[in-house]
Amino acid sequence: MTRENIEFTGEAGVTLRGWFYPAENATGPAPTVVMTHGMTAVKELYLDDYAEYFAAAGLNVVVYDHRNYGESDGLPRQETDPILQHRDIRNAISYASTRPEVDAARIGVWGTSFAGGHALLVAAIDKRVKAVVSQVPFISGSKSFAAQVPLGHAAHVRDQFNGDRLNRFTGGEPAILAAVTDDPAGQAMMPAPDAYEWFTKGAANRAPNWKNEVTARSLEWASEYEPGSYISRISPTPLLMLVADNDTVAPFQFALDAFEEARQPKELKVVSGGHFDAYGGPGFEECASAARDHFVKHLGA
């Protein structure tokens, strides 16, 4: 499938880079899906598979690397600012609407993992979004932090955040964490064993520009981010939430609780497996086909 390398301007003038996949067999402006990946991930980590799947169904697709990651610009490198990331999604929608291949009245948003939370927030506040898919979503920073950091260690981690903040304020370099680790006692943004296996194997095979690094401030900001609190405001935009029943990275219980707060129209699909099984794994076909059908139904591909 032919795809186009693209770039557009995100928040604060940062250049974001990615791909545009044209809708197959389109005879005029077609509906379009804006896609973004999760924490530290780059577009080469299986977003191309999803984009090809959607394009084959008559959907244009815009997919790009978040600021500070992959081929996109932005400093400091390997830093995740959830506020700027969800604002960049809105800039991606604006970019898509300027393209002649795109029907600006039929734009959907797809986000996975950390960006699954972004998708919920953006669909709630930006009514240019006419359909949304949130896959294995990050729901609550406070709940995730409490689940990940033992109670007795939370104050120590907060002290580390404060030390990093002071160091940066006085001109020091950002503190860096591993994104994933195979050390059960090690500190990482995503300490789950399946996260280490998926990123290290997937990155080696598909995304050599992925780095096992993330700034400490990214973890601090993630712990403060509550995208699930917006979920009741998504309606009347149709929502599909895809939840993995063995997800320990973005605990599925948080997603199920949030879904109860969403208003109609909404659809929940629970798939078997862990957080990463939808990327090139046994859950890909199930998740991709459900998302495709949701977008085709509500965007009219």
PDB file of C-alpha atoms in Angstrom:
ATOM      1  CA  MET A   1       0.000   0.000   0.000  1.00  0.00           C
ATOM      2  CA  THR A   2       1.253   3.466  -0.893  1.00  0.00           C
ATOM      3  CA  ARG A   3       1.656   5.826   1.998  1.00  0.00           C
ATOM      4  CA  GLU A   4       2.932   9.380   2.153  1.00  0.00           C
ATOM      5  CA  ASN A   5       5.467  10.761   4.581  1.00  0.00           C
ATOM      6  CA  ILE A   6       3.932  13.830   6.218  1.00  0.00           C
ATOM      7  CA  GLU A   7       4.769  16.558   8.691  1.00  0.00           C
ATOM      8  CA  PHE A   8       2.629  19.179  10.370  1.00  0.00           C
ATOM      9  CA  THR A   9       2.881  21.662  13.198  1.00  0.00           C
ATOM     10  CA  GLY A  10       1.915  20.720  16.735  1.00  0.00           C
ATOM     11  CA  GLU A  11       1.638  22.817  19.875  1.00  0.00           C
ATOM     12  CA  ALA A  12       4.299  25.508  20.378  1.00  0.00           C
ATOM     13  CA  GLY A  13       5.457  25.112  16.785  1.00  0.00           C
ATOM     14  CA  VAL A  14       6.940  21.622  17.159  1.00  0.00           C
ATOM     15  CA  THR A  15       7.095  19.652  13.897  1.00  0.00           C
ATOM     16  CA  LEU A  16       5.368  16.268  14.081  1.00  0.00           C
ATOM     17  CA  ARG A  17       6.111  13.588  11.474  1.00  0.00           C
ATOM     18  CA  GLY A  18       4.257  10.524  10.368  1.00  0.00           C
ATOM     19  CA  TRP A  19       2.381   8.877   7.530  1.00  0.00           C
ATOM     20  CA  PHE A  20      -0.794   9.466   5.546  1.00  0.00           C
ATOM     21  CA  TYR A  21      -2.563   6.377   4.227  1.00  0.00           C
ATOM     22  CA  PRO A  22      -5.107   7.147   1.505  1.00  0.00           C
ATOM     23  CA  ALA A  23      -8.464   5.414   1.607  1.00  0.00           C
ATOM     24  CA  GLU A  24      -8.579   2.606  -0.930  1.00  0.00           C
ATOM     25  CA  ASN A  25     -11.091   2.941  -3.785  1.00  0.00           C
ATOM     26  CA  ALA A  26     -12.224   6.388  -2.641  1.00  0.00           C
ATOM     27  CA  THR A  27     -13.825   8.490  -5.383  1.00  0.00           C
ATOM     28  CA  GLY A  28     -13.920  11.709  -3.375  1.00  0.00           C
ATOM     29  CA  PRO A  29     -13.157  13.119   0.064  1.00  0.00           C
ATOM     30  CA  ALA A  30     -13.273  10.197   2.493  1.00  0.00           C
ATOM     31  CA  PRO A  31     -13.603   9.771   6.243  1.00  0.00           C
ATOM     32  CA  THR A  32     -10.338   9.825   8.170  1.00  0.00           C
ATOM     33  CA  VAL A  33      -8.924   8.307  11.341  1.00  0.00           C
ATOM     34  CA  VAL A  34      -6.196  10.010  13.403  1.00  0.00           C
ATOM     35  CA  MET A  35      -4.081   7.404  15.220  1.00  0.00           C
ATOM     36  CA  THR A  36      -1.571   7.734  18.071  1.00  0.00           C
ATOM     37  CA  HIS A  37       0.463   5.274  20.136  1.00  0.00           C
ATOM     38  CA  GLY A  38       1.097   4.790  23.832  1.00  0.00           C
ATOM     39  CA  MET A  39       3.816   5.634  26.345  1.00  0.00           C
ATOM     40  CA  THR A  40       7.296   5.811  24.705  1.00  0.00           C
ATOM     41  CA  ALA A  41       6.076   3.896  21.625  1.00  0.00           C
ATOM     42  CA  VAL A  42       6.723   4.952  18.031  1.00  0.00           C
ATOM     43  CA  LYS A  43       4.515   4.528  15.011  1.00  0.00           C
ATOM     44  CA  GLU A  44       6.539   1.605  13.609  1.00  0.00           C
ATOM     45  CA  LEU A  45       5.373  -0.546  16.519  1.00  0.00           C
ATOM     46  CA  TYR A  46       2.404  -2.005  14.629  1.00  0.00           C
ATOM     47  CA  LEU A  47       0.429   1.180  13.943  1.00  0.00           C
ATOM     48  CA  ASP A  48       1.205   0.632  10.270  1.00  0.00           C
ATOM     49  CA  ASP A  49      -0.682  -2.676  10.431  1.00  0.00           C
ATOM     50  CA  TYR A  50      -3.755  -0.940  11.834  1.00  0.00           C
ATOM     51  CA  ALA A  51      -3.489   1.895   9.323  1.00  0.00           C
ATOM     52  CA  GLU A  52      -3.363  -0.511   6.387  1.00  0.00           C
ATOM     53  CA  TYR A  53      -6.375  -2.365   7.775  1.00  0.00           C
ATOM     54  CA  PHE A  54      -8.412   0.811   8.062  1.00  0.00           C
ATOM     55  CA  ALA A  55      -7.330   2.171   4.675  1.00  0.00           C
ATOM     56  CA  ALA A  56      -8.455  -1.052   3.013  1.00  0.00           C
ATOM     57  CA  ALA A  57     -11.941  -0.334   4.383  1.00  0.00           C
ATOM     58  CA  GLY A  58     -12.113   3.090   2.730  1.00  0.00           C
ATOM     59  CA  LEU A  59     -10.712   5.208   5.553  1.00  0.00           C
ATOM     60  CA  ASN A  60      -7.876   7.708   5.234  1.00  0.00           C
ATOM     61  CA  VAL A  61      -5.446   7.434   8.124  1.00  0.00           C
ATOM     62  CA  VAL A  62      -3.112   9.981   9.729  1.00  0.00           C
ATOM     63  CA  VAL A  63      -0.551   8.363  12.040  1.00  0.00           C
ATOM     64  CA  TYR A  64       2.432  10.123  13.610  1.00  0.00           C
ATOM     65  CA  ASP A  65       5.060  10.015  16.341  1.00  0.00           C
ATOM     66  CA  HIS A  66       4.362  11.989  19.488  1.00  0.00           C
ATOM     67  CA  ARG A  67       6.530  15.057  20.114  1.00  0.00           C
ATOM     68  CA  ASN A  68       9.926  14.163  21.592  1.00  0.00           C
ATOM     69  CA  TYR A  69       9.765  10.634  20.156  1.00  0.00           C
ATOM     70  CA  GLY A  70      10.716   8.860  16.971  1.00  0.00           C
ATOM     71  CA  GLU A  71      10.871  11.081  13.897  1.00  0.00           C
ATOM     72  CA  SER A  72       9.014  14.013  15.444  1.00  0.00           C
ATOM     73  CA  ASP A  73      10.838  17.036  16.814  1.00  0.00           C
ATOM     74  CA  GLY A  74      10.673  18.274  20.384  1.00  0.00           C
ATOM     75  CA  LEU A  75      12.846  18.559  23.475  1.00  0.00           C
ATOM     76  CA  PRO A  76      13.646  17.092  25.863  1.00  0.00           C
ATOM     77  CA  ARG A  77      13.752  13.811  24.014  1.00  0.00           C
ATOM     78  CA  GLN A  78      11.857  10.861  25.493  1.00  0.00           C
ATOM     79  CA  GLU A  79       9.501  13.057  27.496  1.00  0.00           C
ATOM     80  CA  THR A  80       5.754  12.497  27.618  1.00  0.00           C
ATOM     81  CA  ASP A  81       3.653  15.541  28.399  1.00  0.00           C
ATOM     82  CA  PRO A  82       0.034  14.320  28.304  1.00  0.00           C
ATOM     83  CA  ILE A  83      -1.389  17.807  27.916  1.00  0.00           C
ATOM     84  CA  LEU A  84       0.722  18.644  24.872  1.00  0.00           C
ATOM     85  CA  GLN A  85       0.131  15.193  23.416  1.00  0.00           C
ATOM     86  CA  HIS A  86      -3.647  15.487  23.448  1.00  0.00           C
ATOM     87  CA  ARG A  87      -3.407  19.025  22.080  1.00  0.00           C
ATOM     88  CA  ASP A  88      -1.236  17.656  19.277  1.00  0.00           C
ATOM     89  CA  ILE A  89      -4.004  15.195  18.409  1.00  0.00           C
ATOM     90  CA  ARG A  90      -6.288  18.178  17.913  1.00  0.00           C
ATOM     91  CA  ASN A  91      -3.669  19.750  15.645  1.00  0.00           C
ATOM     92  CA  ALA A  92      -3.536  16.471  13.707  1.00  0.00           C
ATOM     93  CA  ILE A  93      -7.291  16.748  13.197  1.00  0.00           C
ATOM     94  CA  SER A  94      -6.800  20.280  11.881  1.00  0.00           C
ATOM     95  CA  TYR A  95      -4.035  19.057   9.573  1.00  0.00           C
ATOM     96  CA  ALA A  96      -6.218  16.244   8.247  1.00  0.00           C
ATOM     97  CA  SER A  97      -9.069  18.647   7.539  1.00  0.00           C
ATOM     98  CA  THR A  98      -6.834  20.673   5.193  1.00  0.00           C
ATOM     99  CA  ARG A  99      -6.150  17.723   2.888  1.00  0.00           C
ATOM    100  CA  PRO A 100      -8.302  17.417  -0.248  1.00  0.00           C
ATOM    101  CA  GLU A 101      -8.676  13.653   0.273  1.00  0.00           C
ATOM    102  CA  VAL A 102     -10.349  14.232   3.655  1.00  0.00           C
ATOM    103  CA  ASP A 103     -13.988  14.894   4.440  1.00  0.00           C
ATOM    104  CA  ALA A 104     -13.529  17.159   7.450  1.00  0.00           C
ATOM    105  CA  ALA A 105     -17.050  16.363   8.672  1.00  0.00           C
ATOM    106  CA  ARG A 106     -16.125  12.677   9.109  1.00  0.00           C
ATOM    107  CA  ILE A 107     -13.060  12.404  11.321  1.00  0.00           C
ATOM    108  CA  GLY A 108     -12.471   9.752  13.963  1.00  0.00           C
ATOM    109  CA  VAL A 109      -9.802   9.268  16.617  1.00  0.00           C
ATOM    110  CA  TRP A 110      -8.133   5.989  17.608  1.00  0.00           C
ATOM    111  CA  GLY A 111      -5.775   5.804  20.564  1.00  0.00           C
ATOM    112  CA  THR A 112      -4.141   2.911  22.352  1.00  0.00           C
ATOM    113  CA  SER A 113      -2.703   2.505  25.847  1.00  0.00           C
ATOM    114  CA  PHE A 114      -1.658   5.963  27.138  1.00  0.00           C
ATOM    115  CA  ALA A 115      -3.140   7.492  23.985  1.00  0.00           C
ATOM    116  CA  GLY A 116      -6.306   5.483  24.623  1.00  0.00           C
ATOM    117  CA  GLY A 117      -6.774   7.966  27.443  1.00  0.00           C
ATOM    118  CA  HIS A 118      -6.015  10.855  25.089  1.00  0.00           C
ATOM    119  CA  ALA A 119      -8.703   9.557  22.728  1.00  0.00           C
ATOM    120  CA  LEU A 120     -11.313   9.726  25.485  1.00  0.00           C
ATOM    121  CA  LEU A 121     -10.356  13.270  26.445  1.00  0.00           C
ATOM    122  CA  VAL A 122     -10.146  14.590  22.888  1.00  0.00           C
ATOM    123  CA  ALA A 123     -13.491  13.050  21.918  1.00  0.00           C
ATOM    124  CA  ALA A 124     -15.048  14.684  24.978  1.00  0.00           C
ATOM    125  CA  ILE A 125     -13.807  18.213  24.270  1.00  0.00           C
ATOM    126  CA  ASP A 126     -13.423  18.362  20.470  1.00  0.00           C
ATOM    127  CA  LYS A 127     -16.702  17.756  18.708  1.00  0.00           C
ATOM    128  CA  ARG A 128     -15.033  17.595  15.322  1.00  0.00           C
ATOM    129  CA  VAL A 129     -14.499  13.967  16.359  1.00  0.00           C
ATOM    130  CA  LYS A 130     -17.416  11.923  15.050  1.00  0.00           C
ATOM    131  CA  ALA A 131     -16.336   8.482  16.325  1.00  0.00           C
ATOM    132  CA  VAL A 132     -13.723   7.311  18.817  1.00  0.00           C
ATOM    133  CA  VAL A 133     -11.963   4.038  19.615  1.00  0.00           C
ATOM    134  CA  SER A 134     -10.071   3.709  22.888  1.00  0.00           C
ATOM    135  CA  GLN A 135      -7.966   0.540  23.014  1.00  0.00           C
ATOM    136  CA  VAL A 136      -6.579  -0.866  26.317  1.00  0.00           C
ATOM    137  CA  PRO A 137      -6.778   2.686  27.659  1.00  0.00           C
ATOM    138  CA  PHE A 138      -4.933   4.474  30.426  1.00  0.00           C
ATOM    139  CA  ILE A 139      -7.734   5.782  32.645  1.00  0.00           C
ATOM    140  CA  SER A 140      -6.390   7.282  35.849  1.00  0.00           C
ATOM    141  CA  GLY A 141      -2.934   8.423  36.849  1.00  0.00           C
ATOM    142  CA  SER A 142      -3.665   8.412  40.554  1.00  0.00           C
ATOM    143  CA  LYS A 143      -5.071   4.873  40.483  1.00  0.00           C
ATOM    144  CA  SER A 144      -2.284   3.586  38.255  1.00  0.00           C
ATOM    145  CA  PHE A 145       0.364   5.159  40.472  1.00  0.00           C
ATOM    146  CA  ALA A 146      -1.185   3.607  43.570  1.00  0.00           C
ATOM    147  CA  ALA A 147      -1.321   0.199  41.865  1.00  0.00           C
ATOM    148  CA  GLN A 148       2.251   0.402  40.604  1.00  0.00           C
ATOM    149  CA  VAL A 149       4.062   1.987  43.576  1.00  0.00           C
ATOM    150  CA  PRO A 150       3.813   0.287  46.993  1.00  0.00           C
ATOM    151  CA  LEU A 151       2.335   2.583  49.604  1.00  0.00           C
ATOM    152  CA  GLY A 152       5.528   2.626  51.623  1.00  0.00           C
ATOM    153  CA  HIS A 153       7.544   3.794  48.628  1.00  0.00           C
ATOM    154  CA  ALA A 154       5.210   6.493  47.316  1.00  0.00           C
ATOM    155  CA  ALA A 155       6.705   9.278  49.420  1.00  0.00           C
ATOM    156  CA  HIS A 156      10.213   8.324  48.297  1.00  0.00           C
ATOM    157  CA  VAL A 157       9.163   8.439  44.642  1.00  0.00           C
ATOM    158  CA  ARG A 158       7.569  11.853  45.200  1.00  0.00           C
ATOM    159  CA  ASP A 159      10.810  13.060  46.781  1.00  0.00           C
ATOM    160  CA  GLN A 160      12.637  11.908  43.645  1.00  0.00           C
ATOM    161  CA  PHE A 161      10.192  13.886  41.498  1.00  0.00           C
ATOM    162  CA  ASN A 162      10.807  16.981  43.604  1.00  0.00           C
ATOM    163  CA  GLY A 163      14.567  16.531  43.396  1.00  0.00           C
ATOM    164  CA  ASP A 164      14.375  16.241  39.627  1.00  0.00           C
ATOM    165  CA  ARG A 165      12.199  19.331  39.448  1.00  0.00           C
ATOM    166  CA  LEU A 166      14.709  21.344  41.488  1.00  0.00           C
ATOM    167  CA  ASN A 167      17.622  20.037  39.433  1.00  0.00           C
ATOM    168  CA  ARG A 168      15.931  21.035  36.184  1.00  0.00           C
ATOM    169  CA  PHE A 169      14.942  24.411  37.605  1.00  0.00           C
ATOM    170  CA  THR A 170      18.604  25.158  38.317  1.00  0.00           C
ATOM    171  CA  GLY A 171      19.715  24.115  34.820  1.00  0.00           C
ATOM    172  CA  GLY A 172      20.402  20.416  35.278  1.00  0.00           C
ATOM    173  CA  GLU A 173      19.588  17.651  32.830  1.00  0.00           C
ATOM    174  CA  PRO A 174      16.343  15.680  33.197  1.00  0.00           C
ATOM    175  CA  ALA A 175      16.491  12.499  35.241  1.00  0.00           C
ATOM    176  CA  ILE A 176      15.954   9.430  33.055  1.00  0.00           C
ATOM    177  CA  LEU A 177      14.127   6.179  33.841  1.00  0.00           C
ATOM    178  CA  ALA A 178      14.008   2.956  31.893  1.00  0.00           C
ATOM    179  CA  ALA A 179      10.750   2.619  30.003  1.00  0.00           C
ATOM    180  CA  VAL A 180      10.707  -1.142  30.742  1.00  0.00           C
ATOM    181  CA  THR A 181      12.871  -3.499  32.770  1.00  0.00           C
ATOM    182  CA  ASP A 182      13.390  -7.223  33.303  1.00  0.00           C
ATOM    183  CA  ASP A 183      14.547  -6.624  36.874  1.00  0.00           C
ATOM    184  CA  PRO A 184      11.659  -7.364  39.286  1.00  0.00           C
ATOM    185  CA  ALA A 185      13.178  -4.883  41.738  1.00  0.00           C
ATOM    186  CA  GLY A 186      14.072  -2.297  39.121  1.00  0.00           C
ATOM    187  CA  GLN A 187      12.368   1.025  38.565  1.00  0.00           C
ATOM    188  CA  ALA A 188      10.750   1.674  35.206  1.00  0.00           C
ATOM    189  CA  MET A 189       7.803   3.499  33.711  1.00  0.00           C
ATOM    190  CA  MET A 190       6.213   0.135  32.835  1.00  0.00           C
ATOM    191  CA  PRO A 191       7.640  -2.538  35.143  1.00  0.00           C
ATOM    192  CA  ALA A 192       5.400  -5.380  33.936  1.00  0.00           C
ATOM    193  CA  PRO A 193       7.291  -8.382  32.467  1.00  0.00           C
ATOM    194  CA  ASP A 194       5.137  -8.466  29.337  1.00  0.00           C
ATOM    195  CA  ALA A 195       6.000  -4.811  28.676  1.00  0.00           C
ATOM    196  CA  TYR A 196       9.713  -5.611  28.695  1.00  0.00           C
ATOM    197  CA  GLU A 197       9.267  -8.595  26.401  1.00  0.00           C
ATOM    198  CA  TRP A 198       7.063  -6.775  23.908  1.00  0.00           C
ATOM    199  CA  PHE A 199       9.063  -3.588  23.652  1.00  0.00           C
ATOM    200  CA  THR A 200      12.487  -5.208  23.456  1.00  0.00           C
ATOM    201  CA  LYS A 201      11.456  -7.852  20.920  1.00  0.00           C
ATOM    202  CA  GLY A 202       9.118  -5.619  18.928  1.00  0.00           C
ATOM    203  CA  ALA A 203      11.511  -2.693  18.841  1.00  0.00           C
ATOM    204  CA  ALA A 204      14.396  -4.868  17.739  1.00  0.00           C
ATOM    205  CA  ASN A 205      12.387  -6.222  14.826  1.00  0.00           C
ATOM    206  CA  ARG A 206      10.335  -3.231  13.723  1.00  0.00           C
ATOM    207  CA  ALA A 207      11.399   0.008  15.373  1.00  0.00           C
ATOM    208  CA  PRO A 208      15.136   0.455  15.836  1.00  0.00           C
ATOM    209  CA  ASN A 209      14.529   4.119  16.732  1.00  0.00           C
ATOM    210  CA  TRP A 210      12.599   3.150  19.882  1.00  0.00           C
ATOM    211  CA  LYS A 211      14.614   3.872  23.023  1.00  0.00           C
ATOM    212  CA  ASN A 212      14.251   2.286  26.424  1.00  0.00           C
ATOM    213  CA  GLU A 213      14.274   5.683  28.092  1.00  0.00           C
ATOM    214  CA  VAL A 214      11.754   8.144  29.455  1.00  0.00           C
ATOM    215  CA  THR A 215      12.179  11.218  31.615  1.00  0.00           C
ATOM    216  CA  ALA A 216      11.249  10.924  35.270  1.00  0.00           C
ATOM    217  CA  ARG A 217       8.940  13.896  34.848  1.00  0.00           C
ATOM    218  CA  SER A 218       6.917  11.804  32.395  1.00  0.00           C
ATOM    219  CA  LEU A 219       6.026   9.437  35.230  1.00  0.00           C
ATOM    220  CA  GLU A 220       5.172  12.372  37.477  1.00  0.00           C
ATOM    221  CA  TRP A 221       2.894  13.913  34.850  1.00  0.00           C
ATOM    222  CA  ALA A 222       1.286  10.549  34.099  1.00  0.00           C
ATOM    223  CA  SER A 223       0.473  10.137  37.787  1.00  0.00           C
ATOM    224  CA  GLU A 224      -1.433  13.444  37.641  1.00  0.00           C
ATOM    225  CA  TYR A 225      -3.355  12.694  34.434  1.00  0.00           C
ATOM    226  CA  GLU A 226      -7.020  11.686  34.683  1.00  0.00           C
ATOM    227  CA  PRO A 227      -8.441  11.259  31.161  1.00  0.00           C
ATOM    228  CA  GLY A 228     -11.139   8.864  32.348  1.00  0.00           C
ATOM    229  CA  SER A 229     -12.785  11.720  34.211  1.00  0.00           C
ATOM    230  CA  TYR A 230     -13.936  13.098  30.843  1.00  0.00           C
ATOM    231  CA  ILE A 231     -15.695   9.961  29.656  1.00  0.00           C
ATOM    232  CA  SER A 232     -19.257  11.049  30.484  1.00  0.00           C
ATOM    233  CA  ARG A 233     -18.800  14.041  28.171  1.00  0.00           C
ATOM    234  CA  ILE A 234     -18.033  12.017  25.025  1.00  0.00           C
ATOM    235  CA  SER A 235     -21.705  11.465  24.161  1.00  0.00           C
ATOM    236  CA  PRO A 236     -23.238  11.859  21.618  1.00  0.00           C
ATOM    237  CA  THR A 237     -20.002  10.887  19.844  1.00  0.00           C
ATOM    238  CA  PRO A 238     -20.074   7.077  19.461  1.00  0.00           C
ATOM    239  CA  LEU A 239     -17.496   5.347  21.683  1.00  0.00           C
ATOM    240  CA  LEU A 240     -15.932   1.902  21.307  1.00  0.00           C
ATOM    241  CA  MET A 241     -13.724   0.752  24.168  1.00  0.00           C
ATOM    242  CA  LEU A 242     -11.521  -2.307  23.678  1.00  0.00           C
ATOM    243  CA  VAL A 243     -10.373  -3.894  26.945  1.00  0.00           C
ATOM    244  CA  ALA A 244      -8.036  -6.863  27.456  1.00  0.00           C
ATOM    245  CA  ASP A 245      -9.129  -9.162  30.274  1.00  0.00           C
ATOM    246  CA  ASN A 246      -5.567  -9.833  31.476  1.00  0.00           C
ATOM    247  CA  ASP A 247      -4.223  -6.286  31.168  1.00  0.00           C
ATOM    248  CA  THR A 248      -1.835  -5.424  34.010  1.00  0.00           C
ATOM    249  CA  VAL A 249      -0.164  -2.429  32.311  1.00  0.00           C
ATOM    250  CA  ALA A 250      -3.375  -0.385  32.043  1.00  0.00           C
ATOM    251  CA  PRO A 251      -5.489  -2.344  34.554  1.00  0.00           C
ATOM    252  CA  PHE A 252      -8.685  -3.450  32.856  1.00  0.00           C
ATOM    253  CA  GLN A 253     -10.781  -2.877  35.987  1.00  0.00           C
ATOM    254  CA  PHE A 254     -10.186   0.854  35.676  1.00  0.00           C
ATOM    255  CA  ALA A 255     -11.422   0.791  32.095  1.00  0.00           C
ATOM    256  CA  LEU A 256     -14.531  -1.212  32.978  1.00  0.00           C
ATOM    257  CA  ASP A 257     -15.386   1.194  35.796  1.00  0.00           C
ATOM    258  CA  ALA A 258     -14.911   4.179  33.486  1.00  0.00           C
ATOM    259  CA  PHE A 259     -17.075   2.612  30.794  1.00  0.00           C
ATOM    260  CA  GLU A 260     -19.957   2.496  33.248  1.00  0.00           C
ATOM    261  CA  GLU A 261     -19.734   6.292  33.474  1.00  0.00           C
ATOM    262  CA  ALA A 262     -19.924   6.761  29.687  1.00  0.00           C
ATOM    263  CA  ARG A 263     -23.240   7.645  28.109  1.00  0.00           C
ATOM    264  CA  GLN A 264     -24.801   6.185  25.019  1.00  0.00           C
ATOM    265  CA  PRO A 265     -23.954   5.532  22.262  1.00  0.00           C
ATOM    266  CA  LYS A 266     -21.206   3.311  23.606  1.00  0.00           C
ATOM    267  CA  GLU A 267     -19.903  -0.194  23.009  1.00  0.00           C
ATOM    268  CA  LEU A 268     -17.541  -2.331  25.059  1.00  0.00           C
ATOM    269  CA  LYS A 269     -15.572  -5.252  23.675  1.00  0.00           C
ATOM    270  CA  VAL A 270     -13.557  -7.405  26.072  1.00  0.00           C
ATOM    271  CA  VAL A 271     -10.853  -9.410  24.312  1.00  0.00           C
ATOM    272  CA  SER A 272      -8.835 -12.263  25.714  1.00  0.00           C
ATOM    273  CA  GLY A 273      -5.190 -11.571  26.511  1.00  0.00           C
ATOM    274  CA  GLY A 274      -2.809  -9.002  27.905  1.00  0.00           C
ATOM    275  CA  HIS A 275      -2.076  -5.380  27.135  1.00  0.00           C
ATOM    276  CA  PHE A 276       0.170  -6.056  24.132  1.00  0.00           C
ATOM    277  CA  ASP A 277      -1.675  -8.918  22.426  1.00  0.00           C
ATOM    278  CA  ALA A 278      -3.461  -6.520  20.068  1.00  0.00           C
ATOM    279  CA  TYR A 279      -0.163  -5.483  18.452  1.00  0.00           C
ATOM    280  CA  GLY A 280       0.905  -8.142  16.005  1.00  0.00           C
ATOM    281  CA  GLY A 281      -0.434 -10.799  18.354  1.00  0.00           C
ATOM    282  CA  PRO A 282      -3.511 -13.018  18.607  1.00  0.00           C
ATOM    283  CA  GLY A 283      -5.787 -10.089  19.406  1.00  0.00           C
ATOM    284  CA  PHE A 284      -4.896  -7.955  16.389  1.00  0.00           C
ATOM    285  CA  GLU A 285      -7.593  -9.219  14.043  1.00  0.00           C
ATOM    286  CA  GLU A 286     -10.270  -8.997  16.724  1.00  0.00           C
ATOM    287  CA  CYS A 287      -9.357  -5.461  17.770  1.00  0.00           C
ATOM    288  CA  ALA A 288      -8.670  -4.146  14.275  1.00  0.00           C
ATOM    289  CA  SER A 289     -11.906  -5.501  12.829  1.00  0.00           C
ATOM    290  CA  ALA A 290     -13.977  -4.131  15.713  1.00  0.00           C
ATOM    291  CA  ALA A 291     -12.403  -0.688  15.311  1.00  0.00           C
ATOM    292  CA  ARG A 292     -12.805  -0.789  11.543  1.00  0.00           C
ATOM    293  CA  ASP A 293     -16.483  -1.685  11.821  1.00  0.00           C
ATOM    294  CA  HIS A 294     -17.055   1.098  14.357  1.00  0.00           C
ATOM    295  CA  PHE A 295     -15.503   3.706  12.104  1.00  0.00           C
ATOM    296  CA  VAL A 296     -17.196   2.428   8.945  1.00  0.00           C
ATOM    297  CA  LYS A 297     -20.577   2.468  10.692  1.00  0.00           C
ATOM    298  CA  HIS A 298     -20.289   5.904  12.234  1.00  0.00           C
ATOM    299  CA  LEU A 299     -18.151   7.708   9.655  1.00  0.00           C
ATOM    300  CA  GLY A 300     -19.818   6.185   6.625  1.00  0.00           C
ATOM    301  CA  ALA A 301     -16.819   4.765   4.764  1.00  0.00           C
TER     302      ALA A 301
END
